[in-house]
Amino acid sequence: MISLVLFAVLLKAFLIESAPAKDEVVYLPGLAKQPRFKQYSGYLNTSENIHLHYWFVESQGHPENDPVVLWLNGGPGCSSLDGLLNEHGPFLIQADGKTLHYNPYSWNLIANVLYLESPAGVGFSYANDKQYHTNDSAGMAVGNGLSSWEYNDNSLVYFSYYHGLLRSTLWSDLQKFCCSEGKCNFHNNKDKNCQARVIEVSYIVWHSGLNAYNLYADCVGGVPGEIRFDENQKQLVISNLGNLFPKNEMSQWWRKKLQDAYLSHRNVRLDPPCTNTTACSNYLNDPRVRKALHIPAFVQKWEMCSAIVNLFYRPLYTDMKDQYLKLLAARQYQILVYNGDVDMACNFLGDEWFVESLQQKVTVNRRTWLYNDRNGYQVGGFVKEFGNLAFLTIKGAGHMVPTDKPKASFTFFSRFLHKEPY
């Protein structure tokens, strides 16, 4: 649904003891039995104007010694509570929008996890002045991330063709109009014939009814319209995050259309296609839950993704190469780039090309990695290692990797935290 971001570090500054006692969640609705571990929900006030909502869950193992992991969702403009309630949190939301069930593969089994809703305007985070024009300064995408716009766009065309999505004549035209001297440019090609064919690819991937976040999964709720009016909520609903082929003229026209729709009809909801946000929305907007999480009454209604943050987001970086190289040069940080291999929104091939472009020394050649399932050891995907950097795929997973492959995800997460061989 969203370009998921995992920025896993040992946050020495965020000590477990520092969470204010007033933020402790003493009772959480929807659980048949309250947890033994402590959890906190409140606000990190980054300035007098900006108030970011956090939900912190202590480790179920050894909270005093286990690392602290910061989880951030991407989007741009989507809530990190999606990661908590739908992917790898200690309890997962059920379809009724009222009940939580414990997650046997929760990442807080071995780590303290801090879920932060950012930037202001996302989820329960807010700014006093309600000005939500943001950019991407100091961001780092790792899990099914958008590390390079160019690599993501160019690789997606190959991904689509070799997964059987494009007719042979369209592929031939793409080669004819977008490629020369053995190199193809689908990202920002000025040739009008090329642009027209790229628009066809974009339509097939994002607008034809396929689940862009998991090619082999159904479209939850049926094929959505891109702009529709929700009669029950009296709300305009947009189902397009605008992350594919941003340099294409049609994409820029479409984004302008979405912004105009917002300006003419302020009550807008952003629902990523082929996902169901109803259960999470119903749960987190329950007055009892808001009270349990210490959310003030004046804070906006929780939504999975913020239309205003997404539509008025201005990217500063189209490539994260410099940021990665700075971290790698410090030789202090272990970096894992992981991708579900059937995600089309941020496909594995583009991130693999990106990691290769960093030109780090290979320490372990590409090979399968295994995890222990109930049927014995299974292939989890492929991994290639470059000293402090590794690139790993998860077989059969889409954009929300822990949702699709919870045990495999817990396995590579545990190995990453403990610096064990994948």
Tab-separated table of C-alpha atoms in Angstrom, residues 35-408:
chain	number	residue	atom	x	y	z
A	35	PRO	CA	-0.361	-7.799	27.425
A	36	ARG	CA	2.356	-8.466	29.961
A	37	PHE	CA	4.753	-6.081	28.250
A	38	LYS	CA	4.432	-2.335	28.701
A	39	GLN	CA	3.355	0.007	25.936
A	40	TYR	CA	3.112	3.772	25.643
A	41	SER	CA	1.263	6.170	23.353
A	42	GLY	CA	1.665	9.925	23.278
A	43	TYR	CA	3.368	12.778	21.495
A	44	LEU	CA	6.927	13.747	20.676
A	45	ASN	CA	6.858	17.526	20.390
A	46	THR	CA	9.573	18.367	17.884
A	47	SER	CA	8.735	22.083	18.139
A	48	GLU	CA	6.010	24.273	19.583
A	49	ASN	CA	4.116	23.705	16.345
A	50	ILE	CA	4.798	20.051	15.422
A	51	HIS	CA	3.429	17.139	17.465
A	52	LEU	CA	4.242	13.613	16.259
A	53	HIS	CA	2.242	10.712	17.643
A	54	TYR	CA	4.173	7.633	18.745
A	55	TRP	CA	3.195	4.173	19.956
A	56	PHE	CA	6.016	2.361	21.747
A	57	VAL	CA	5.854	-1.348	22.588
A	58	GLU	CA	8.444	-2.877	24.887
A	59	SER	CA	10.189	-6.091	23.937
A	60	GLN	CA	8.584	-9.291	25.152
A	61	GLY	CA	12.072	-10.692	25.670
A	62	HIS	CA	14.564	-8.524	27.572
A	63	PRO	CA	13.451	-4.901	27.170
A	64	GLU	CA	16.408	-3.490	29.111
A	65	ASN	CA	18.935	-5.127	26.768
A	66	ASP	CA	17.089	-5.648	23.488
A	67	PRO	CA	17.590	-3.066	20.727
A	68	VAL	CA	15.114	-0.306	19.946
A	69	VAL	CA	13.758	-0.345	16.401
A	70	LEU	CA	12.135	2.705	14.833
A	71	TRP	CA	9.453	1.866	12.253
A	72	LEU	CA	8.348	4.470	9.720
A	73	ASN	CA	5.856	3.933	6.913
A	74	GLY	CA	6.226	5.795	3.661
A	75	GLY	CA	3.550	6.679	1.153
A	76	PRO	CA	4.299	9.533	1.194
A	77	GLY	CA	1.746	10.410	3.841
A	78	CYS	CA	0.819	7.019	5.319
A	79	SER	CA	0.640	5.990	8.950
A	80	SER	CA	3.141	3.762	10.747
A	81	LEU	CA	0.248	2.263	12.694
A	82	ASP	CA	-0.434	0.263	9.537
A	83	GLY	CA	2.851	-1.515	10.245
A	84	LEU	CA	1.806	-2.073	13.858
A	85	LEU	CA	-1.765	-3.295	13.289
A	86	ASN	CA	-1.447	-5.032	9.917
A	87	GLU	CA	2.117	-6.274	9.616
A	88	HIS	CA	4.456	-6.999	12.523
A	89	GLY	CA	3.037	-5.451	15.685
A	90	PRO	CA	2.237	-7.477	18.811
A	91	PHE	CA	-1.469	-7.531	17.941
A	92	LEU	CA	-3.178	-7.466	14.553
A	93	ILE	CA	-6.502	-5.841	13.699
A	94	GLN	CA	-9.290	-8.215	12.693
A	95	ALA	CA	-11.882	-7.708	9.955
A	96	ASP	CA	-14.567	-6.560	12.405
A	97	GLY	CA	-12.579	-3.400	13.174
A	98	LYS	CA	-13.028	-4.043	16.899
A	99	THR	CA	-10.934	-7.066	17.812
A	100	LEU	CA	-7.167	-7.475	18.156
A	101	HIS	CA	-5.443	-10.873	18.037
A	102	TYR	CA	-1.903	-11.504	19.256
A	103	ASN	CA	0.703	-11.940	16.526
A	104	PRO	CA	2.938	-15.025	16.981
A	105	TYR	CA	5.596	-13.418	14.760
A	106	SER	CA	5.583	-9.946	16.279
A	107	TRP	CA	8.848	-8.088	15.935
A	108	ASN	CA	8.580	-6.991	19.575
A	109	LEU	CA	9.294	-10.574	20.597
A	110	ILE	CA	12.974	-9.622	20.258
A	111	ALA	CA	13.038	-5.817	20.098
A	112	ASN	CA	11.511	-2.692	21.588
A	113	VAL	CA	9.632	-1.106	18.679
A	114	LEU	CA	8.807	2.579	18.300
A	115	TYR	CA	6.080	3.316	15.727
A	116	LEU	CA	6.176	6.991	14.778
A	117	GLU	CA	3.493	8.685	12.656
A	118	SER	CA	5.292	11.212	10.497
A	119	PRO	CA	5.304	13.844	9.164
A	120	ALA	CA	2.732	16.067	10.868
A	121	GLY	CA	-0.674	15.561	9.283
A	122	VAL	CA	-0.302	11.771	9.120
A	123	GLY	CA	-2.476	9.624	11.385
A	124	PHE	CA	-2.784	11.308	14.796
A	125	SER	CA	0.237	13.591	14.257
A	126	TYR	CA	-0.562	17.260	13.790
A	127	ALA	CA	0.725	20.807	13.485
A	128	ASN	CA	-0.901	23.691	15.315
A	129	ASP	CA	-0.992	25.772	12.120
A	130	LYS	CA	-2.185	22.809	9.994
A	131	GLN	CA	0.377	23.589	7.281
A	132	TYR	CA	1.268	20.214	5.821
A	133	HIS	CA	3.489	21.005	2.847
A	134	THR	CA	6.429	18.642	3.351
A	135	ASN	CA	9.501	17.252	1.619
A	136	ASP	CA	11.798	14.251	2.068
A	137	SER	CA	14.842	15.805	3.840
A	138	ALA	CA	16.884	13.194	5.776
A	139	GLY	CA	14.810	10.172	4.780
A	140	MET	CA	16.096	6.602	4.153
A	141	ALA	CA	14.040	3.894	2.495
A	142	VAL	CA	14.980	0.263	3.087
A	143	GLY	CA	12.015	-2.136	3.061
A	144	ASN	CA	10.407	-2.212	-0.405
A	145	GLY	CA	11.644	1.342	-0.643
A	146	LEU	CA	11.879	3.820	-3.475
A	147	SER	CA	15.652	4.185	-3.493
A	148	SER	CA	15.832	5.595	-7.022
A	149	TRP	CA	12.994	6.914	-9.184
A	150	GLU	CA	14.971	6.094	-12.349
A	151	TYR	CA	15.808	2.510	-11.401
A	152	ASN	CA	12.256	1.884	-10.181
A	153	ASP	CA	10.671	3.145	-13.414
A	154	ASN	CA	13.094	1.428	-15.780
A	155	SER	CA	13.013	-1.916	-13.963
A	156	LEU	CA	9.213	-1.940	-13.692
A	157	VAL	CA	8.848	-2.165	-17.471
A	158	TYR	CA	11.082	-5.245	-17.549
A	159	PHE	CA	9.304	-6.668	-14.473
A	160	SER	CA	5.940	-6.207	-16.211
A	161	TYR	CA	7.001	-7.796	-19.472
A	162	TYR	CA	8.668	-10.821	-17.943
A	163	HIS	CA	5.685	-11.398	-15.647
A	164	GLY	CA	3.426	-11.614	-18.679
A	165	LEU	CA	1.606	-8.301	-18.278
A	166	LEU	CA	2.522	-6.684	-21.599
A	167	ARG	CA	1.488	-7.797	-25.074
A	168	SER	CA	4.340	-8.543	-27.446
A	169	THR	CA	3.562	-5.596	-29.746
A	170	LEU	CA	3.689	-3.149	-26.824
A	171	TRP	CA	7.067	-4.578	-25.765
A	172	SER	CA	8.340	-4.216	-29.331
A	173	ASP	CA	7.185	-0.588	-29.442
A	174	LEU	CA	8.839	0.138	-26.110
A	175	GLN	CA	12.098	-1.242	-27.466
A	176	LYS	CA	11.700	0.763	-30.673
A	177	PHE	CA	10.825	4.153	-29.194
A	178	CYS	CA	12.498	4.095	-25.754
A	179	CYS	CA	15.783	2.300	-26.425
A	180	SER	CA	18.923	3.062	-28.374
A	181	GLU	CA	22.433	1.635	-28.420
A	182	GLY	CA	21.409	-1.163	-26.085
A	183	LYS	CA	20.092	1.141	-23.326
A	184	CYS	CA	16.446	1.867	-22.515
A	185	ASN	CA	15.058	4.991	-20.852
A	186	PHE	CA	11.465	4.599	-19.707
A	187	HIS	CA	11.908	7.084	-16.851
A	188	ASN	CA	12.176	10.533	-18.462
A	189	ASN	CA	12.280	9.906	-22.187
A	190	LYS	CA	11.171	12.961	-24.192
A	191	ASP	CA	10.058	10.919	-27.203
A	192	LYS	CA	6.260	11.224	-27.443
A	193	ASN	CA	5.863	7.706	-28.827
A	194	CYS	CA	7.877	6.348	-25.902
A	195	GLN	CA	5.821	8.331	-23.393
A	196	ALA	CA	2.601	7.017	-24.883
A	197	ARG	CA	3.777	3.407	-24.491
A	198	VAL	CA	4.984	4.024	-20.930
A	199	ILE	CA	1.520	5.374	-20.110
A	200	GLU	CA	0.124	2.026	-21.281
A	201	VAL	CA	2.484	0.186	-18.926
A	202	SER	CA	1.507	2.465	-16.048
A	203	TYR	CA	-2.177	1.857	-16.755
A	204	ILE	CA	-1.730	-1.925	-16.775
A	205	VAL	CA	0.247	-1.931	-13.500
A	206	TRP	CA	-1.693	0.672	-11.532
A	207	HIS	CA	-5.109	1.154	-13.117
A	208	SER	CA	-6.246	-2.076	-14.778
A	209	GLY	CA	-7.387	-3.849	-11.607
A	210	LEU	CA	-4.163	-5.662	-10.753
A	211	ASN	CA	-2.950	-5.384	-7.173
A	212	ALA	CA	0.136	-3.196	-7.597
A	213	TYR	CA	1.317	-4.120	-4.102
A	214	ASN	CA	1.181	-7.858	-4.739
A	215	LEU	CA	0.855	-9.022	-8.331
A	216	TYR	CA	-0.508	-12.441	-7.333
A	217	ALA	CA	-2.965	-11.257	-4.683
A	218	ASP	CA	-6.583	-10.297	-5.267
A	219	CYS	CA	-7.679	-6.673	-5.274
A	220	VAL	CA	-9.321	-6.347	-1.851
A	221	GLY	CA	-12.799	-4.877	-2.198
A	222	GLY	CA	-12.787	-5.255	-5.961
A	223	VAL	CA	-11.266	-3.008	-8.608
A	224	PRO	CA	-11.556	0.581	-7.322
A	225	GLY	CA	-12.288	3.746	-9.242
A	226	GLU	CA	-9.434	6.244	-9.118
A	227	ILE	CA	-11.658	9.077	-7.955
A	228	ARG	CA	-15.023	8.276	-6.412
A	229	PHE	CA	-17.459	9.809	-3.961
A	230	ASP	CA	-18.240	7.968	-0.728
A	231	GLU	CA	-21.927	8.685	-0.139
A	232	ASN	CA	-21.838	7.382	3.430
A	233	GLN	CA	-18.944	9.588	4.516
A	234	LYS	CA	-19.750	12.421	2.064
A	235	GLN	CA	-16.115	12.250	1.100
A	236	LEU	CA	-14.098	12.279	-2.114
A	237	VAL	CA	-11.882	9.171	-2.245
A	238	ILE	CA	-8.649	9.079	-4.257
A	239	SER	CA	-6.891	5.762	-4.980
A	240	ASN	CA	-3.546	6.816	-6.410
A	241	LEU	CA	-0.319	7.543	-4.520
A	242	GLY	CA	1.397	8.850	-7.651
A	243	ASN	CA	4.733	7.017	-7.295
A	244	LEU	CA	5.122	5.524	-10.783
A	245	PHE	CA	6.759	7.288	-13.748
A	246	PRO	CA	6.634	10.768	-12.163
A	247	LYS	CA	8.582	12.346	-15.060
A	248	ASN	CA	6.009	11.256	-17.619
A	249	GLU	CA	3.820	14.152	-18.816
A	250	MET	CA	0.634	12.154	-18.237
A	251	SER	CA	1.664	11.469	-14.622
A	252	GLN	CA	2.227	15.173	-14.035
A	253	TRP	CA	-1.167	15.961	-15.579
A	254	TRP	CA	-2.808	13.340	-13.368
A	255	ARG	CA	-1.173	14.694	-10.205
A	256	LYS	CA	-2.399	18.196	-11.075
A	257	LYS	CA	-5.894	16.758	-11.503
A	258	LEU	CA	-5.723	15.173	-8.036
A	259	GLN	CA	-4.579	18.443	-6.461
A	260	ASP	CA	-7.391	20.323	-8.192
A	261	ALA	CA	-9.861	17.735	-6.891
A	262	TYR	CA	-8.577	18.322	-3.368
A	263	LEU	CA	-8.759	22.108	-3.647
A	264	SER	CA	-12.320	21.987	-4.955
A	265	HIS	CA	-13.490	19.380	-2.433
A	266	ARG	CA	-11.527	19.629	0.816
A	267	ASN	CA	-13.018	16.513	2.417
A	268	VAL	CA	-10.734	14.029	0.651
A	269	ARG	CA	-9.597	10.562	1.713
A	270	LEU	CA	-6.590	8.777	0.227
A	271	ASP	CA	-7.195	5.031	-0.020
A	272	PRO	CA	-4.360	3.054	-1.657
A	273	PRO	CA	-5.810	0.735	-4.328
A	274	CYS	CA	-6.625	-2.904	-3.561
A	275	THR	CA	-6.341	-2.431	0.205
A	276	ASN	CA	-8.994	-2.264	2.900
A	277	THR	CA	-8.480	0.507	5.427
A	278	THR	CA	-11.904	0.158	7.082
A	279	ALA	CA	-10.949	-2.125	9.981
A	280	CYS	CA	-7.997	0.040	11.091
A	281	SER	CA	-9.979	3.253	10.673
A	282	ASN	CA	-12.934	1.955	12.668
A	283	TYR	CA	-10.694	0.723	15.468
A	284	LEU	CA	-8.452	3.762	15.815
A	285	ASN	CA	-11.378	6.183	15.604
A	286	ASP	CA	-13.305	4.402	18.339
A	287	PRO	CA	-13.547	6.969	21.199
A	288	ARG	CA	-12.446	4.326	23.705
A	289	VAL	CA	-9.319	3.539	21.697
A	290	ARG	CA	-8.452	7.207	21.214
A	291	LYS	CA	-8.793	7.705	24.955
A	292	ALA	CA	-6.604	4.659	25.686
A	293	LEU	CA	-3.930	6.039	23.336
A	294	HIS	CA	-4.125	9.534	24.879
A	295	ILE	CA	-5.255	11.236	21.667
A	296	PRO	CA	-6.745	14.705	22.355
A	297	ALA	CA	-10.299	15.275	21.186
A	298	PHE	CA	-9.262	18.089	18.810
A	299	VAL	CA	-6.874	15.870	16.820
A	300	GLN	CA	-8.154	14.914	13.380
A	301	LYS	CA	-9.824	11.620	12.518
A	302	TRP	CA	-7.292	8.862	11.862
A	303	GLU	CA	-6.887	7.802	8.228
A	304	MET	CA	-4.436	5.319	6.759
A	305	CYS	CA	-2.926	7.880	4.394
A	306	SER	CA	-3.136	11.658	4.423
A	307	ALA	CA	-4.351	13.119	1.144
A	308	ILE	CA	-3.002	16.586	1.949
A	309	VAL	CA	0.476	15.328	2.893
A	310	ASN	CA	0.673	13.141	-0.219
A	311	LEU	CA	-0.689	15.645	-2.717
A	312	PHE	CA	1.477	18.536	-1.555
A	313	TYR	CA	4.627	16.538	-0.875
A	314	ARG	CA	7.644	17.801	-2.796
A	315	PRO	CA	10.490	15.293	-3.255
A	316	LEU	CA	13.976	16.715	-2.825
A	317	TYR	CA	15.798	13.538	-3.750
A	318	THR	CA	15.108	11.278	-6.712
A	319	ASP	CA	17.978	8.993	-5.756
A	320	MET	CA	19.278	7.979	-2.324
A	321	LYS	CA	22.796	7.013	-3.431
A	322	ASP	CA	24.623	9.792	-1.572
A	323	GLN	CA	22.798	9.034	1.687
A	324	TYR	CA	23.643	5.330	1.494
A	325	LEU	CA	27.282	5.991	0.646
A	326	LYS	CA	27.666	8.341	3.625
A	327	LEU	CA	26.331	5.686	5.993
A	328	LEU	CA	28.466	2.978	4.421
A	329	ALA	CA	31.579	5.153	4.584
A	330	ALA	CA	31.150	5.476	8.355
A	331	ARG	CA	31.517	1.669	8.625
A	332	GLN	CA	29.341	1.685	11.750
A	333	TYR	CA	25.947	0.644	10.430
A	334	GLN	CA	24.518	-2.608	9.139
A	335	ILE	CA	22.133	-1.850	6.281
A	336	LEU	CA	19.580	-4.316	4.960
A	337	VAL	CA	17.610	-3.560	1.818
A	338	TYR	CA	14.778	-6.068	1.477
A	339	ASN	CA	12.012	-6.476	-1.086
A	340	GLY	CA	9.027	-8.718	-1.562
A	341	ASP	CA	9.544	-10.077	-5.056
A	342	VAL	CA	5.972	-9.632	-6.358
A	343	ASP	CA	5.566	-5.975	-5.395
A	344	MET	CA	5.107	-3.691	-8.410
A	345	ALA	CA	4.883	-0.339	-6.600
A	346	CYS	CA	8.557	-0.555	-5.564
A	347	ASN	CA	9.816	-3.619	-7.393
A	348	PHE	CA	12.767	-5.741	-6.281
A	349	LEU	CA	14.703	-5.373	-9.522
A	350	GLY	CA	14.961	-1.585	-9.221
A	351	ASP	CA	16.285	-1.834	-5.668
A	352	GLU	CA	18.681	-4.587	-6.702
A	353	TRP	CA	20.036	-2.342	-9.476
A	354	PHE	CA	20.322	0.476	-6.954
A	355	VAL	CA	22.299	-1.623	-4.460
A	356	GLU	CA	24.621	-2.809	-7.227
A	357	SER	CA	25.172	0.843	-8.280
A	358	LEU	CA	26.720	1.555	-4.860
A	359	GLN	CA	29.696	-0.546	-6.033
A	360	GLN	CA	30.481	-2.139	-2.692
A	361	LYS	CA	32.781	-5.135	-2.461
A	362	VAL	CA	30.851	-8.418	-2.612
A	363	THR	CA	31.462	-10.600	0.434
A	364	VAL	CA	28.768	-13.261	-0.147
A	365	ASN	CA	27.561	-14.022	-3.676
A	366	ARG	CA	23.843	-14.159	-4.404
A	367	ARG	CA	22.359	-17.311	-2.918
A	368	THR	CA	19.136	-18.625	-1.389
A	369	TRP	CA	18.362	-18.020	2.277
A	370	LEU	CA	16.272	-20.450	4.331
A	371	TYR	CA	13.786	-20.326	7.175
A	372	ASN	CA	12.242	-23.148	9.198
A	373	ASP	CA	8.568	-23.670	8.403
A	374	ARG	CA	6.209	-26.325	9.754
A	375	ASN	CA	7.087	-28.403	6.683
A	376	GLY	CA	10.827	-28.071	7.290
A	377	TYR	CA	13.319	-25.629	5.865
A	378	GLN	CA	12.041	-23.517	2.988
A	379	VAL	CA	13.618	-21.052	0.585
A	380	GLY	CA	12.793	-17.580	1.872
A	381	GLY	CA	14.267	-15.787	-1.140
A	382	PHE	CA	17.699	-14.654	-2.256
A	383	VAL	CA	20.401	-12.611	-0.552
A	384	LYS	CA	23.633	-10.950	-1.641
A	385	GLU	CA	26.030	-9.337	0.844
A	386	PHE	CA	28.491	-6.460	0.544
A	387	GLY	CA	30.214	-6.046	3.905
A	388	ASN	CA	27.876	-3.821	5.953
A	389	LEU	CA	25.210	-3.907	3.238
A	390	ALA	CA	22.910	-6.739	2.182
A	391	PHE	CA	20.169	-7.023	-0.427
A	392	LEU	CA	17.504	-9.632	0.304
A	393	THR	CA	14.330	-10.729	-1.475
A	394	ILE	CA	11.350	-12.486	0.095
A	395	LYS	CA	9.814	-15.087	-2.198
A	396	GLY	CA	6.109	-14.605	-2.798
A	397	ALA	CA	5.788	-11.415	-0.731
A	398	GLY	CA	4.389	-8.123	-1.917
A	399	HIS	CA	4.819	-4.590	-0.619
A	400	MET	CA	3.738	-5.428	2.944
A	401	VAL	CA	6.265	-8.203	3.472
A	402	PRO	CA	5.406	-9.180	7.096
A	403	THR	CA	1.702	-9.393	6.179
A	404	ASP	CA	2.351	-11.809	3.321
A	405	LYS	CA	5.209	-13.829	4.835
A	406	PRO	CA	5.178	-13.356	8.629
A	407	LYS	CA	7.486	-16.199	9.652
A	408	ALA	CA	10.020	-15.594	6.895
